[in-house]
Amino acid sequence: MKKRSWGFVVGGLLVALLLAGVMSNFASSDPDGLDSSLLKGCTVDADGTITGGTCPAQREEEHEVGGPLAGYGVSGVDNDFLSTGLSGVLGVLLTFAVAGGAFWLVRRRGPAPADTDTTDRADARAGTAG
């Protein structure tokens, strides 16, 4: 990769880390698209508790697979601001590592290395013996 390309990639990574680490704490606390679609048909109070109706969210259970980043935070970190920011940073780094590894695996490689004895082949093509 060219030196200029590396600068672009590193710059993009730094911007993504900054946005994930800081701005993730200012994201809306309203339900995201999946959560709000699961609440259709139910009546919900100001605390987000279902008070009536029928909807898929009533059958909600705890995550079977918790994980260290479940719930938009890092488990074991008590400070909510730090937990959310750290979760965003770890998500960006993990995504960057997986995508970088995938691009590295499918990258275009240069031409196959030539044989060391190229003069004999050139002579054979020209019709002369070497």
PDB file of C-alpha atoms in Angstrom:
ATOM      1  CA  MET A   1       0.000   0.000   0.000  1.00  0.00           C
ATOM      2  CA  LYS A   2       1.284   3.457  -0.822  1.00  0.00           C
ATOM      3  CA  LYS A   3       2.350   5.787   1.962  1.00  0.00           C
ATOM      4  CA  ARG A   4      -0.450   8.180   1.043  1.00  0.00           C
ATOM      5  CA  SER A   5      -3.036   5.386   1.338  1.00  0.00           C
ATOM      6  CA  TRP A   6      -1.770   4.451   4.792  1.00  0.00           C
ATOM      7  CA  GLY A   7      -2.305   8.038   5.929  1.00  0.00           C
ATOM      8  CA  PHE A   8      -5.881   7.944   4.690  1.00  0.00           C
ATOM      9  CA  VAL A   9      -6.586   4.628   6.423  1.00  0.00           C
ATOM     10  CA  VAL A  10      -5.017   5.725   9.718  1.00  0.00           C
ATOM     11  CA  GLY A  11      -6.834   9.068   9.565  1.00  0.00           C
ATOM     12  CA  GLY A  12     -10.148   7.318   8.951  1.00  0.00           C
ATOM     13  CA  LEU A  13      -9.492   4.929  11.814  1.00  0.00           C
ATOM     14  CA  LEU A  14      -8.723   7.815  14.178  1.00  0.00           C
ATOM     15  CA  VAL A  15     -11.919   9.657  13.194  1.00  0.00           C
ATOM     16  CA  ALA A  16     -13.959   6.471  13.670  1.00  0.00           C
ATOM     17  CA  LEU A  17     -12.369   5.873  17.090  1.00  0.00           C
ATOM     18  CA  LEU A  18     -13.099   9.448  18.156  1.00  0.00           C
ATOM     19  CA  LEU A  19     -16.709   9.241  17.018  1.00  0.00           C
ATOM     20  CA  ALA A  20     -17.255   5.848  18.617  1.00  0.00           C
ATOM     21  CA  GLY A  21     -15.519   6.723  21.864  1.00  0.00           C
ATOM     22  CA  VAL A  22     -17.039  10.143  22.466  1.00  0.00           C
ATOM     23  CA  MET A  23     -20.120  10.628  20.328  1.00  0.00           C
ATOM     24  CA  SER A  24     -21.647   7.237  21.178  1.00  0.00           C
ATOM     25  CA  ASN A  25     -22.525   8.646  24.596  1.00  0.00           C
ATOM     26  CA  PHE A  26     -24.670  11.336  22.973  1.00  0.00           C
ATOM     27  CA  ALA A  27     -26.703   8.945  20.833  1.00  0.00           C
ATOM     28  CA  SER A  28     -30.453   8.859  21.309  1.00  0.00           C
ATOM     29  CA  SER A  29     -31.704   6.852  24.240  1.00  0.00           C
ATOM     30  CA  ASP A  30     -34.986   6.232  22.387  1.00  0.00           C
ATOM     31  CA  PRO A  31     -35.490   2.655  21.187  1.00  0.00           C
ATOM     32  CA  ASP A  32     -33.701   1.809  17.963  1.00  0.00           C
ATOM     33  CA  GLY A  33     -35.555   0.517  14.898  1.00  0.00           C
ATOM     34  CA  LEU A  34     -35.652  -3.114  16.011  1.00  0.00           C
ATOM     35  CA  ASP A  35     -36.827  -2.290  19.521  1.00  0.00           C
ATOM     36  CA  SER A  36     -39.516   0.118  18.309  1.00  0.00           C
ATOM     37  CA  SER A  37     -40.845  -2.374  15.743  1.00  0.00           C
ATOM     38  CA  LEU A  38     -41.119  -5.025  18.463  1.00  0.00           C
ATOM     39  CA  LEU A  39     -43.212  -2.611  20.552  1.00  0.00           C
ATOM     40  CA  LYS A  40     -45.852  -2.025  17.842  1.00  0.00           C
ATOM     41  CA  GLY A  41     -49.231  -3.028  19.218  1.00  0.00           C
ATOM     42  CA  CYS A  42     -48.307  -2.389  22.852  1.00  0.00           C
ATOM     43  CA  THR A  43     -48.848   0.561  25.127  1.00  0.00           C
ATOM     44  CA  VAL A  44     -45.624   1.717  26.779  1.00  0.00           C
ATOM     45  CA  ASP A  45     -45.206   4.151  29.692  1.00  0.00           C
ATOM     46  CA  ALA A  46     -42.472   6.795  30.057  1.00  0.00           C
ATOM     47  CA  ASP A  47     -40.091   4.276  31.652  1.00  0.00           C
ATOM     48  CA  GLY A  48     -40.387   1.892  28.676  1.00  0.00           C
ATOM     49  CA  THR A  49     -42.499  -0.639  30.576  1.00  0.00           C
ATOM     50  CA  ILE A  50     -45.229  -2.371  28.582  1.00  0.00           C
ATOM     51  CA  THR A  51     -48.599  -1.546  30.170  1.00  0.00           C
ATOM     52  CA  GLY A  52     -51.040  -3.107  27.692  1.00  0.00           C
ATOM     53  CA  GLY A  53     -51.738  -4.503  24.253  1.00  0.00           C
ATOM     54  CA  THR A  54     -49.989  -7.351  22.520  1.00  0.00           C
ATOM     55  CA  CYS A  55     -46.615  -7.212  20.776  1.00  0.00           C
ATOM     56  CA  PRO A  56     -43.566  -9.420  20.225  1.00  0.00           C
ATOM     57  CA  ALA A  57     -41.624  -7.535  22.912  1.00  0.00           C
ATOM     58  CA  GLN A  58     -43.781  -9.167  25.604  1.00  0.00           C
ATOM     59  CA  ARG A  59     -41.985 -12.444  24.959  1.00  0.00           C
ATOM     60  CA  GLU A  60     -38.599 -10.809  25.478  1.00  0.00           C
ATOM     61  CA  GLU A  61     -36.081 -12.812  27.490  1.00  0.00           C
ATOM     62  CA  GLU A  62     -32.579 -12.128  28.734  1.00  0.00           C
ATOM     63  CA  HIS A  63     -29.816 -12.621  26.179  1.00  0.00           C
ATOM     64  CA  GLU A  64     -28.863 -16.260  26.028  1.00  0.00           C
ATOM     65  CA  VAL A  65     -25.387 -15.263  24.982  1.00  0.00           C
ATOM     66  CA  GLY A  66     -24.356 -12.232  27.020  1.00  0.00           C
ATOM     67  CA  GLY A  67     -20.874 -11.331  25.943  1.00  0.00           C
ATOM     68  CA  PRO A  68     -18.575  -8.539  27.049  1.00  0.00           C
ATOM     69  CA  LEU A  69     -20.230  -5.904  24.801  1.00  0.00           C
ATOM     70  CA  ALA A  70     -23.912  -6.775  25.307  1.00  0.00           C
ATOM     71  CA  GLY A  71     -26.225  -3.827  25.901  1.00  0.00           C
ATOM     72  CA  TYR A  72     -24.023  -1.153  24.273  1.00  0.00           C
ATOM     73  CA  GLY A  73     -21.534  -1.226  27.129  1.00  0.00           C
ATOM     74  CA  VAL A  74     -18.590  -3.166  28.500  1.00  0.00           C
ATOM     75  CA  SER A  75     -19.483  -5.588  31.275  1.00  0.00           C
ATOM     76  CA  GLY A  76     -17.587  -4.970  34.473  1.00  0.00           C
ATOM     77  CA  VAL A  77     -17.178  -1.200  33.930  1.00  0.00           C
ATOM     78  CA  ASP A  78     -19.411   0.705  36.368  1.00  0.00           C
ATOM     79  CA  ASN A  79     -19.096   4.179  34.798  1.00  0.00           C
ATOM     80  CA  ASP A  80     -21.797   4.361  32.068  1.00  0.00           C
ATOM     81  CA  PHE A  81     -19.991   7.066  30.059  1.00  0.00           C
ATOM     82  CA  LEU A  82     -16.730   5.110  30.022  1.00  0.00           C
ATOM     83  CA  SER A  83     -18.488   1.784  29.409  1.00  0.00           C
ATOM     84  CA  THR A  84     -20.376   3.073  26.353  1.00  0.00           C
ATOM     85  CA  GLY A  85     -17.321   4.833  24.913  1.00  0.00           C
ATOM     86  CA  LEU A  86     -15.099   1.816  25.445  1.00  0.00           C
ATOM     87  CA  SER A  87     -17.704  -0.405  23.814  1.00  0.00           C
ATOM     88  CA  GLY A  88     -17.703   1.844  20.741  1.00  0.00           C
ATOM     89  CA  VAL A  89     -13.910   1.893  20.540  1.00  0.00           C
ATOM     90  CA  LEU A  90     -13.678  -1.896  20.883  1.00  0.00           C
ATOM     91  CA  GLY A  91     -16.356  -2.299  18.210  1.00  0.00           C
ATOM     92  CA  VAL A  92     -14.446  -0.072  15.784  1.00  0.00           C
ATOM     93  CA  LEU A  93     -11.151  -1.881  16.446  1.00  0.00           C
ATOM     94  CA  LEU A  94     -12.766  -5.302  16.035  1.00  0.00           C
ATOM     95  CA  THR A  95     -14.482  -4.257  12.807  1.00  0.00           C
ATOM     96  CA  PHE A  96     -11.251  -2.733  11.479  1.00  0.00           C
ATOM     97  CA  ALA A  97      -9.298  -5.893  12.318  1.00  0.00           C
ATOM     98  CA  VAL A  98     -11.825  -8.225  10.666  1.00  0.00           C
ATOM     99  CA  ALA A  99     -12.193  -6.024   7.570  1.00  0.00           C
ATOM    100  CA  GLY A 100      -8.425  -5.522   7.318  1.00  0.00           C
ATOM    101  CA  GLY A 101      -7.872  -9.256   7.573  1.00  0.00           C
ATOM    102  CA  ALA A 102     -10.479  -9.931   4.901  1.00  0.00           C
ATOM    103  CA  PHE A 103      -8.968  -7.352   2.552  1.00  0.00           C
ATOM    104  CA  TRP A 104      -5.513  -8.772   3.196  1.00  0.00           C
ATOM    105  CA  LEU A 105      -6.734 -12.262   2.267  1.00  0.00           C
ATOM    106  CA  VAL A 106      -8.351 -11.188  -1.007  1.00  0.00           C
ATOM    107  CA  ARG A 107      -5.811  -8.553  -2.027  1.00  0.00           C
ATOM    108  CA  ARG A 108      -4.470  -8.535  -5.541  1.00  0.00           C
ATOM    109  CA  ARG A 109      -1.042 -10.030  -5.619  1.00  0.00           C
ATOM    110  CA  GLY A 110       1.666  -9.090  -8.106  1.00  0.00           C
ATOM    111  CA  PRO A 111       2.687 -11.285 -11.006  1.00  0.00           C
ATOM    112  CA  ALA A 112       4.139 -14.688 -10.239  1.00  0.00           C
ATOM    113  CA  PRO A 113       7.897 -14.635  -9.705  1.00  0.00           C
ATOM    114  CA  ALA A 114       9.805 -15.353 -12.910  1.00  0.00           C
ATOM    115  CA  ASP A 115      12.210 -18.229 -13.241  1.00  0.00           C
ATOM    116  CA  THR A 116      15.801 -17.389 -12.444  1.00  0.00           C
ATOM    117  CA  ASP A 117      17.000 -18.589 -15.836  1.00  0.00           C
ATOM    118  CA  THR A 118      15.272 -16.047 -18.090  1.00  0.00           C
ATOM    119  CA  THR A 119      18.060 -15.738 -20.634  1.00  0.00           C
ATOM    120  CA  ASP A 120      17.594 -19.349 -21.818  1.00  0.00           C
ATOM    121  CA  ARG A 121      13.884 -18.782 -22.457  1.00  0.00           C
ATOM    122  CA  ALA A 122      14.547 -15.548 -24.326  1.00  0.00           C
ATOM    123  CA  ASP A 123      17.171 -17.292 -26.458  1.00  0.00           C
ATOM    124  CA  ALA A 124      14.793 -20.181 -27.160  1.00  0.00           C
ATOM    125  CA  ARG A 125      12.079 -17.764 -28.305  1.00  0.00           C
ATOM    126  CA  ALA A 126      14.570 -15.963 -30.554  1.00  0.00           C
ATOM    127  CA  GLY A 127      15.678 -19.257 -32.050  1.00  0.00           C
ATOM    128  CA  THR A 128      19.227 -19.198 -30.733  1.00  0.00           C
ATOM    129  CA  ALA A 129      20.795 -21.712 -28.398  1.00  0.00           C
ATOM    130  CA  GLY A 130      22.525 -20.388 -25.346  1.00  0.00           C
TER     131      GLY A 130
END
